[in-house]
Coordinates of C-alpha atoms in Angstrom, one line a residue:
X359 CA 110.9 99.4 113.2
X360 CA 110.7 102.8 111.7
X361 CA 111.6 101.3 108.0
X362 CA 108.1 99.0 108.5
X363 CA 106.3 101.8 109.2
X364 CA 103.4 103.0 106.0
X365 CA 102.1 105.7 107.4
X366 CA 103.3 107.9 104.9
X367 CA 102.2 105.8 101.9
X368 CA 99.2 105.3 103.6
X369 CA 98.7 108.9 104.3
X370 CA 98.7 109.9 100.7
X371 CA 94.9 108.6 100.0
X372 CA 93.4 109.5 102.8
X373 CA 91.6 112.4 104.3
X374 CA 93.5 114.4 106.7
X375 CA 90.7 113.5 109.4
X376 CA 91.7 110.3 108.9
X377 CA 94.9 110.9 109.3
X378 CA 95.3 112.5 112.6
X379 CA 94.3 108.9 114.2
X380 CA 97.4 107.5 112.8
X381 CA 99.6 110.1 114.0
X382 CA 98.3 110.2 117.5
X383 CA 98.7 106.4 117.7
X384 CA 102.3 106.8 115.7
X385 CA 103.3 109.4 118.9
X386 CA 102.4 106.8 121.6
X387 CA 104.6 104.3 119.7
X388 CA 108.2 105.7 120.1
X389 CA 108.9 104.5 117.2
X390 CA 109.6 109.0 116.2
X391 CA 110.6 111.7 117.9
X392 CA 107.3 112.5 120.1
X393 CA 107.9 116.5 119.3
X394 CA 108.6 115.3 115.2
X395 CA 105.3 113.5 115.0
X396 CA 103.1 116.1 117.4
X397 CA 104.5 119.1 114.5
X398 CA 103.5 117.0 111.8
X399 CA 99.9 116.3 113.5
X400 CA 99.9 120.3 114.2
X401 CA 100.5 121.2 110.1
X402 CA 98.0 118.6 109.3
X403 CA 95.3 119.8 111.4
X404 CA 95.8 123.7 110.3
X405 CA 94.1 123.2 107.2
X406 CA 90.9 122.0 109.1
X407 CA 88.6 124.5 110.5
X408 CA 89.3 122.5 114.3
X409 CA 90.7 124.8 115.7
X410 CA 90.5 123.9 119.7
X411 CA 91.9 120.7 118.7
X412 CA 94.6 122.6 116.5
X413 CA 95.5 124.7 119.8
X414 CA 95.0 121.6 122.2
X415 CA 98.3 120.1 119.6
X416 CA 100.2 123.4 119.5
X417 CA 100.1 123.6 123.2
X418 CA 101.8 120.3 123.4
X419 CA 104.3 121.0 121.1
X420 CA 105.1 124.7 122.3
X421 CA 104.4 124.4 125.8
X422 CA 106.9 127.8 126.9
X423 CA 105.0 129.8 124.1
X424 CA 101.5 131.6 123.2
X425 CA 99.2 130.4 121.2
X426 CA 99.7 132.5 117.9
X427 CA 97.7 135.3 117.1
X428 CA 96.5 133.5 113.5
X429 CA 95.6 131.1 115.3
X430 CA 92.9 133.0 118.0
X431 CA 91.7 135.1 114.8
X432 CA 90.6 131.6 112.8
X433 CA 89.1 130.3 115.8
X434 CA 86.9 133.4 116.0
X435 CA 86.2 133.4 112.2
X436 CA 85.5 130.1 112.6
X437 CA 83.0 130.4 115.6
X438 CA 81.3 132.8 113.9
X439 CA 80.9 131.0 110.4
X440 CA 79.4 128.2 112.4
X441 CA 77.0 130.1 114.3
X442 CA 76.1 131.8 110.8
X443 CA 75.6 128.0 109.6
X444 CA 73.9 127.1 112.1
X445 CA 70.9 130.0 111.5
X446 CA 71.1 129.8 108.1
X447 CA 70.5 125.6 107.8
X448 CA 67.7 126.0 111.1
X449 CA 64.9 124.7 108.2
X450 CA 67.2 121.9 107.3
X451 CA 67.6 120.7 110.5
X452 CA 63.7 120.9 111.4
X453 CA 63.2 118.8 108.0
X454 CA 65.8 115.9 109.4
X455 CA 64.9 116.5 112.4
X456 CA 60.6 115.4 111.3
X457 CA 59.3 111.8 112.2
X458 CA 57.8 111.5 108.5
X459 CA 61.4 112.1 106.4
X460 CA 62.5 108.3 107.4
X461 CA 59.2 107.0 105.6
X462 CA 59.1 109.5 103.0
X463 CA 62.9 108.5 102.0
X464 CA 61.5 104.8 101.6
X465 CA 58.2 105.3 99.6
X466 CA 59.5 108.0 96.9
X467 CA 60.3 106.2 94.0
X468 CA 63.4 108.4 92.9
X469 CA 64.7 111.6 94.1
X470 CA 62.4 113.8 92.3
X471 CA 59.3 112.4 94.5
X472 CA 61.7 113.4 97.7
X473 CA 62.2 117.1 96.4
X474 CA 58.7 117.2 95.3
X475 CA 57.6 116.3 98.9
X476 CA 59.8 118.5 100.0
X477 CA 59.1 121.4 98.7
X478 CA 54.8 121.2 99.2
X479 CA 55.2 120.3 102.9
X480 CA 58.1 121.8 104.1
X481 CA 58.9 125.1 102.2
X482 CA 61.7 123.7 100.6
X483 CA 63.5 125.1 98.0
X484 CA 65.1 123.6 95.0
X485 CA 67.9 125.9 95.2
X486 CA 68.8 124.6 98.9
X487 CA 70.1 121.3 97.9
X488 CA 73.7 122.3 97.0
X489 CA 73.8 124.4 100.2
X490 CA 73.0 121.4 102.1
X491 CA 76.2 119.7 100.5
X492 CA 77.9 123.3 101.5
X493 CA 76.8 123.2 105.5
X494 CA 77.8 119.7 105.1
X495 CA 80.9 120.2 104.2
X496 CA 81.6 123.3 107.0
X497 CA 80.3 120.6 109.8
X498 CA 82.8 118.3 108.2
X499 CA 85.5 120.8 108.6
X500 CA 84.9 121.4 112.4
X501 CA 84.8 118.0 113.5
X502 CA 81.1 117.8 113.8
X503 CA 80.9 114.4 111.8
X504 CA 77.7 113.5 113.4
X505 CA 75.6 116.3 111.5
X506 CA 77.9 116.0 109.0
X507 CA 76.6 112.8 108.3
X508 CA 73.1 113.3 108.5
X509 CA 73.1 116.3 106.0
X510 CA 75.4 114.3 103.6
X511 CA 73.1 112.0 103.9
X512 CA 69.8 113.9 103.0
X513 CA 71.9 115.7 99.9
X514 CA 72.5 112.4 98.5
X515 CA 69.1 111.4 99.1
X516 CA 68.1 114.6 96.7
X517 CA 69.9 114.6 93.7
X518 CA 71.1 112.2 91.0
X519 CA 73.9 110.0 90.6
X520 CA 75.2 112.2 88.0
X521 CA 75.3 115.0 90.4
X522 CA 78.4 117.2 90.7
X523 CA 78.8 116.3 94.4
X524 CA 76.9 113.4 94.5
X525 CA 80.3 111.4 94.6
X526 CA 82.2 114.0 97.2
X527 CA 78.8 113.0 99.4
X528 CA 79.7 109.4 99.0
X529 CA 82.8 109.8 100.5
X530 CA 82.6 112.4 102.9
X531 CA 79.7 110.2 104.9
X532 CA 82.1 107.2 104.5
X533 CA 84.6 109.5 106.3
X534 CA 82.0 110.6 109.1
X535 CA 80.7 107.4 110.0
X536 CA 84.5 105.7 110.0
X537 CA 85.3 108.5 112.3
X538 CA 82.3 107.8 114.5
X539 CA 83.1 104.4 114.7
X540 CA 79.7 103.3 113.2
X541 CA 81.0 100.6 111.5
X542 CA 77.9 98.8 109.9
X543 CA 77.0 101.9 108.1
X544 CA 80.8 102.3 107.7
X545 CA 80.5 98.7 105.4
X546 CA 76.8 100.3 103.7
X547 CA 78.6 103.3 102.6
X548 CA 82.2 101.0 101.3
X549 CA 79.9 99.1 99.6
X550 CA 78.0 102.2 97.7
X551 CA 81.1 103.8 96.7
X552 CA 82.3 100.5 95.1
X553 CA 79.7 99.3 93.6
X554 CA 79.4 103.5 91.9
X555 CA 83.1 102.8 90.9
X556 CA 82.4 99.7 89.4
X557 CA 79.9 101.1 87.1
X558 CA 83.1 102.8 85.5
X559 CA 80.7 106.3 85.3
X560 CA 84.4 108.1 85.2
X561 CA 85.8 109.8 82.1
X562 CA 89.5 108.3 82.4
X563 CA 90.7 105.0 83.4
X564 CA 93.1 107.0 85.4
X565 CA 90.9 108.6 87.7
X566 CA 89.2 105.1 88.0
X567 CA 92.3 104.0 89.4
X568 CA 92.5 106.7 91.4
X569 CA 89.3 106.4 92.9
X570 CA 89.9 102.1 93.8
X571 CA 93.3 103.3 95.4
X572 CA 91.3 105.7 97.7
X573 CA 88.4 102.6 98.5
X574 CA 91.1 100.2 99.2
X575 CA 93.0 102.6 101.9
X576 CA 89.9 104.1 103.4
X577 CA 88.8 100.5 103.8
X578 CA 91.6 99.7 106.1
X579 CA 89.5 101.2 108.8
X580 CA 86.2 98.7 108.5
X581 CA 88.8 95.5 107.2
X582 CA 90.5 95.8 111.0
X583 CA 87.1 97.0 113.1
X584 CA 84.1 95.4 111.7
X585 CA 82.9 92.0 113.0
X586 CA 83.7 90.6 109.0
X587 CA 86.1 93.4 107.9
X588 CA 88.5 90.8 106.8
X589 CA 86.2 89.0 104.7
X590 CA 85.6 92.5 103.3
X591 CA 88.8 92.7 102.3
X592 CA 88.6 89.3 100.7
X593 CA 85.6 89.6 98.9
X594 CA 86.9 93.0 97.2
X595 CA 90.1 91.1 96.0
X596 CA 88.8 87.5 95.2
X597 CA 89.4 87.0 91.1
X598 CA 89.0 90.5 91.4
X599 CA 91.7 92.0 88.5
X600 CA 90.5 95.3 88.6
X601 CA 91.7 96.1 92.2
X602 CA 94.7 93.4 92.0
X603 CA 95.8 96.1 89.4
X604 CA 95.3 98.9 91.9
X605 CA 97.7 96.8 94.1
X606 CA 100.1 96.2 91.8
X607 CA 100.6 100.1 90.1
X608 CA 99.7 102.3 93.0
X609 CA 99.7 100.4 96.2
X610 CA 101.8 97.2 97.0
X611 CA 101.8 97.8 100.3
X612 CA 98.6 96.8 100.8
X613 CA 99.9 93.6 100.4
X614 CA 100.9 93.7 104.1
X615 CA 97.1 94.2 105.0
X616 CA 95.8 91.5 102.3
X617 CA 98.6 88.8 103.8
X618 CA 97.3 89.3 107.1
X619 CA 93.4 89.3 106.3
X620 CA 94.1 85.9 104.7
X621 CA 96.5 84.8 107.5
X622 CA 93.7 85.5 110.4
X623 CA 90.7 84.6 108.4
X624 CA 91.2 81.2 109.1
X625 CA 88.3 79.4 107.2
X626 CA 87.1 77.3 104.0
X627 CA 87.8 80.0 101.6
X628 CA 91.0 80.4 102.9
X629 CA 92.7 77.8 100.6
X630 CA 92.3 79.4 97.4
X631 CA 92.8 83.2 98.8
X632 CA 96.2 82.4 99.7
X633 CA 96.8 80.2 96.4
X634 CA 95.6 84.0 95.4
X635 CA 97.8 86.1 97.7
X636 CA 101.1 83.9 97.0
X637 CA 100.9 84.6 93.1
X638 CA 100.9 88.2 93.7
X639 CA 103.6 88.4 96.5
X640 CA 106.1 86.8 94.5
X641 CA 104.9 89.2 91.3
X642 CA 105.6 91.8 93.5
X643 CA 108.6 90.9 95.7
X644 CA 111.1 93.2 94.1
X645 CA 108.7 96.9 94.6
X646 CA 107.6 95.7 98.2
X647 CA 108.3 93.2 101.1
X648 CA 107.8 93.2 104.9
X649 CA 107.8 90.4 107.4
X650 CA 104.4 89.4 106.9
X651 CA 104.6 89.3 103.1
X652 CA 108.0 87.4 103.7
X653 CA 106.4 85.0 106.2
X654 CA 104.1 84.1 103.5
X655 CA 107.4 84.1 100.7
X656 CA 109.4 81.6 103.4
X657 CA 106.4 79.6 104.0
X658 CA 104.5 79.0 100.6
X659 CA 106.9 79.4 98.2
X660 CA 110.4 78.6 99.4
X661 CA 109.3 76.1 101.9
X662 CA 111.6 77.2 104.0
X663 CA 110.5 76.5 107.9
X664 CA 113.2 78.6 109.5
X665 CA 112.7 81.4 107.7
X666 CA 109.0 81.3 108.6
X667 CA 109.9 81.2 112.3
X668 CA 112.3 84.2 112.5
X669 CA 109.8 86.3 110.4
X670 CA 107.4 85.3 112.6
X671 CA 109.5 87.0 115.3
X672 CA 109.9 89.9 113.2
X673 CA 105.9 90.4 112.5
X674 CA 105.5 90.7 116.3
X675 CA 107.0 94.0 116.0
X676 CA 105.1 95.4 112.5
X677 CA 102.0 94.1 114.4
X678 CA 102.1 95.8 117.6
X679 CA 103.6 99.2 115.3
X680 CA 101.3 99.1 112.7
X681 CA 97.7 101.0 113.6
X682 CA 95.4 98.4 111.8
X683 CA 97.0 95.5 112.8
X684 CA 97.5 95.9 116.5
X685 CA 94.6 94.8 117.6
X686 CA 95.0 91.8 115.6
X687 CA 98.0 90.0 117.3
X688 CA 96.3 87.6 119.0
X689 CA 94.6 86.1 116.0
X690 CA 97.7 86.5 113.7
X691 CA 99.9 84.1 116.1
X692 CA 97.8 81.5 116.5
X693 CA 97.1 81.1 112.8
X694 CA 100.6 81.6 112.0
X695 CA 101.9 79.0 114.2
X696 CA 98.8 76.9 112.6
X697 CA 99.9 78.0 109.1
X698 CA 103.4 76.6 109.9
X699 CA 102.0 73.5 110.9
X700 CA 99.5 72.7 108.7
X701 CA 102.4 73.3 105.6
X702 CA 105.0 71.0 107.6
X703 CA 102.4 68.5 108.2
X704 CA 101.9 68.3 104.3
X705 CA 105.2 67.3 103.6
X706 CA 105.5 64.4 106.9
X707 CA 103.4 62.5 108.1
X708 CA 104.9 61.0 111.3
X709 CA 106.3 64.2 113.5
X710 CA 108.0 64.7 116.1
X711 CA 107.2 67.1 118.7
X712 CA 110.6 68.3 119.8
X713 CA 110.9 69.2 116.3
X714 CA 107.8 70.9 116.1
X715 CA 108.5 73.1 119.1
X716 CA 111.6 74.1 117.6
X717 CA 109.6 75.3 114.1
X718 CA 107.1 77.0 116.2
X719 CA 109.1 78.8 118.8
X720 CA 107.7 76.7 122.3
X721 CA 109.0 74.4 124.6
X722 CA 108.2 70.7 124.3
X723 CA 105.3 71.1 126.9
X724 CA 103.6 73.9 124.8
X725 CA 103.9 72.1 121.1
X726 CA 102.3 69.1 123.2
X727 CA 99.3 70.7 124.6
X728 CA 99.2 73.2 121.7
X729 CA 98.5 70.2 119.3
X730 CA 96.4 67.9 122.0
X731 CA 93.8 71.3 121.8
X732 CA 94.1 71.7 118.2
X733 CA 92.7 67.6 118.2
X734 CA 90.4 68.4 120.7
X735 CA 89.0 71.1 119.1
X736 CA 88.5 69.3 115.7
X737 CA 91.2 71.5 114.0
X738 CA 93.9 68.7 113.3
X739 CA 93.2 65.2 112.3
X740 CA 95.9 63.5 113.7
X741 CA 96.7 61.0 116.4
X742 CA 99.2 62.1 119.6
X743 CA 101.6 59.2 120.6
X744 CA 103.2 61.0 124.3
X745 CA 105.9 58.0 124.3
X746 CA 107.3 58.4 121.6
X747 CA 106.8 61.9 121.0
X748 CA 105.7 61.8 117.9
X749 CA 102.2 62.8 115.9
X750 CA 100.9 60.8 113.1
X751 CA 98.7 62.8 110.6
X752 CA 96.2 61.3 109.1
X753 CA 94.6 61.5 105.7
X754 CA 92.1 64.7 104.8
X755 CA 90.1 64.8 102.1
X756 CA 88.2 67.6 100.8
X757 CA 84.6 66.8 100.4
X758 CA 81.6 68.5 98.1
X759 CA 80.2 70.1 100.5
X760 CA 83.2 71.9 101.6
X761 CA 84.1 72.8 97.9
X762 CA 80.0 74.4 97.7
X763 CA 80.8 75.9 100.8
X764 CA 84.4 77.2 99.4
X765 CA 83.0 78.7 96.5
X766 CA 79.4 80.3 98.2
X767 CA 80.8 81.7 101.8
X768 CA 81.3 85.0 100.9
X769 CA 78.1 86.1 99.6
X770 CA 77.2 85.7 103.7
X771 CA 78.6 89.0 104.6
X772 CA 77.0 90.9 101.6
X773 CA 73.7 89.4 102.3
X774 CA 73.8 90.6 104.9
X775 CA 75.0 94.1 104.4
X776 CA 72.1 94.1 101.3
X777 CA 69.3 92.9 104.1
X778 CA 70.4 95.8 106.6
X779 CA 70.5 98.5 103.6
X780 CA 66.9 97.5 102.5
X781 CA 65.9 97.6 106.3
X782 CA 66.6 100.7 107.1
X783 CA 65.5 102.0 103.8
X784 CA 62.3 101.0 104.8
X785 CA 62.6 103.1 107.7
X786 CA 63.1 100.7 110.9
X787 CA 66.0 99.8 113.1
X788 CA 65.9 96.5 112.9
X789 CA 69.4 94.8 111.7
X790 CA 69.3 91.3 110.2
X791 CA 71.8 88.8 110.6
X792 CA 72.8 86.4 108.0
X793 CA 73.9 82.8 109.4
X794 CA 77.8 82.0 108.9
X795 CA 80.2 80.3 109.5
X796 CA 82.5 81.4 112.2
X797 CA 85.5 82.9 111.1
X798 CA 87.9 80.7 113.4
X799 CA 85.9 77.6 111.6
X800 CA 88.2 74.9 109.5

């Protein structure tokens, strides 16, 4: 399943920290040669300042030979440009470190008040604020993404949008915080960077694009992990031509990611995301295709219920290979299968089961209690008849309150990211949760 495999494109817009995940999943796969994907991981690596982790990967590789001499002599300049770091940034760290910079962050009106502050209570000087980006940046390098963080975080808390590095900050404490698997602040951060690329603050439309290509692949990491990633990845997309246009000229290979977002998201919006989703695939059928996109192809545009089934059978593989979507088998199936069904169901209206085992890949048994849970569960209107084997559908109509509810749903999730932002810029703890619907809801 090599020829499925994107971590190459993908590769190209991210960070190499965020790439070493994918290689160390890609070596556990088998889908390389183990020795092939470890060298690749070792040459990505060497251009960070982790150098224990570099030797850790060399050791692997070259497990007959010594550790190389340029190796032992960056570790030791490295070791001691830390500890150098370390003394040198001792009054930044006492000034996160002090109970009172949470509340002073949340009273000052701008960033001047903060420096101001600063600088009368704590000896700080104006001149320190692109060294904090600097240390920042040295943490960042050495894999210490929790200080990292925290300092990115204070520099951007000092200085103006218009900053040289205020940008660089944005994305280096996106980077930290995917890395350290805090994905609410993960979503805080996505939804910063976004809405300072939206403002269109850049010179070129080129480097705007450039920028949206970068958001869209850095975002695979919240769109698979957070609780409402894949209505993150909705919400950027919905009637949204600015990144459809990334899709289309940089990336259509995000189109596997987008298919699947709308295939597992199974709920009221979904009806007009895939209306969405199926205009684009077939736009863009002859620069990219995959199962999943195919699936979609077979299923919404050729009508073609066979096809559906074997690239079903195919997506099981991209699924379990792919290291955003294996997680998210489970989920995929099941809507799939429903997918399948719902579309056949269209077009019929008295079924037979045998048949529909066949489309979906069961047994008779299985398509029988499959569907008897679907009408249980309030997710089919339809009537089972066990001696004849058939199912009768019956009519659905859409009412008001599910086209309100269609056009309003999203604005749940950013609610709630806006009510957690404002919370902890007031300096508490305390999370809010917007009510939703579930994601598995009809």
């Amino acid at each position: 399943m090599a020829q499925y495999d994107l971590t190459n494109k993908i590769g190209q817009h991210l960070d190499r920290h965020l790439v070493a995940p994918l290689l160390e999943f890609l070596a556990a796969q088998n889908i390389y040669n183990t020795d092939e994907v470890l060298q690749s991981k070792l040459n990505l690596l060497g251009e960070t300042k982790m150098m224990d982790y570099v030797i850790d990967v060399f050791k692997k590789v070259h497990p007959d030979q010594e550790v190389p001499t340029k190796f032992m002599e960056k570790r030791t300049s490295v070791v001691e440009e830390y500890k150098a770091v370390q003394e040198n940034s001792r009054a930044i760290t006492e000034i996160l470190e002090s109970s009172e910079l949470p509340e002073q962050i949340s009273n000052s009106r701008d960033y001047r008040q903060l420096v101001d502050y600063l600088v009368k209570n704590h000896d700080f000087k104006v001149e320190q604020i692109d060294s904090i980006y600097d240390y920042a940046k040295l943490y960042y390098e050495c894999g210490d993404y929790s200080t990292a963080s925290q300092y990115l975080n204070l520099h951007n808390e000092l200085v103006p949008t218009s900053d040289k590095n205020y940008l660089s900050g944005l994305w280096g404490k996106l980077a930290c915080n995917i890395l350290l698997h805090q994905w609410d602040y993960g979503v805080e951060d996505f939804e910063k960077l976004k809405n300072f690329i939206d403002e269109d603050v850049f010179r070129s439309s080129l480097h705007s694009l450039q920028q949206r290509t970068w958001l869209l692949h850095w975002g695979l990491y919240l769109y698979f992990n957070h609780a409402k990633g894949w209505d993150l990845l909705l919400d950027l997309l919905a009637n949204n031509p600015k990144y459809l246009n990334v899709i289309q000229t940089t990336c259509p290979h995000i189109l596997r990611y987008w298919a699947t977002a709308v295939i597992i998201s199974k709920h009221t919006r979904h009806s007009s995301a895939m209306k969405e989703l199926v205009n684009v695939i077939r736009q863009e059928s002859y620069t990219y295709k995959d199962p999943i996109t195919e699936f979609i192809e077979c299923l919404h545009v050729n009508f073609d219920f066979d096809g559906a089934q074997k690239k079903l059978k195919d997506c099981e593989q991209v699924l379990y290979n792919d290291f955003f979507l294996v997680n998210c088998y489970q989920y995929f199936m099941e809507n799939a299968r429903l997918m399948i069904f719902e579309t056949f169901c269209r077009i019929h209206q008295c079924i037979s089961i045998g048949m529909l085992a066949d489309k979906l890949d069961m047994n008779t048994d299985e398509a029988e209690r499959w569907i008897v849970n679907l009408i249980r569960n309030a997710r089919l209107d339809a009537k089972l008849d066990s001696k004849l084997g058939h199912v009768v559908m019956g009519v659905h109509a859409v009412s008001p309150y599910q086209q309100i509810i269609e056009k309003t749903e999203f604005l749940s999730m950013r609610s709630q990211v806006l009510a957690n932002s404002v919370g902890r810029k007031l300096g508490g703890d305390k999370t809010y949760q917007v009510l939703y619907r579930d994601r598995d809801t009809t």
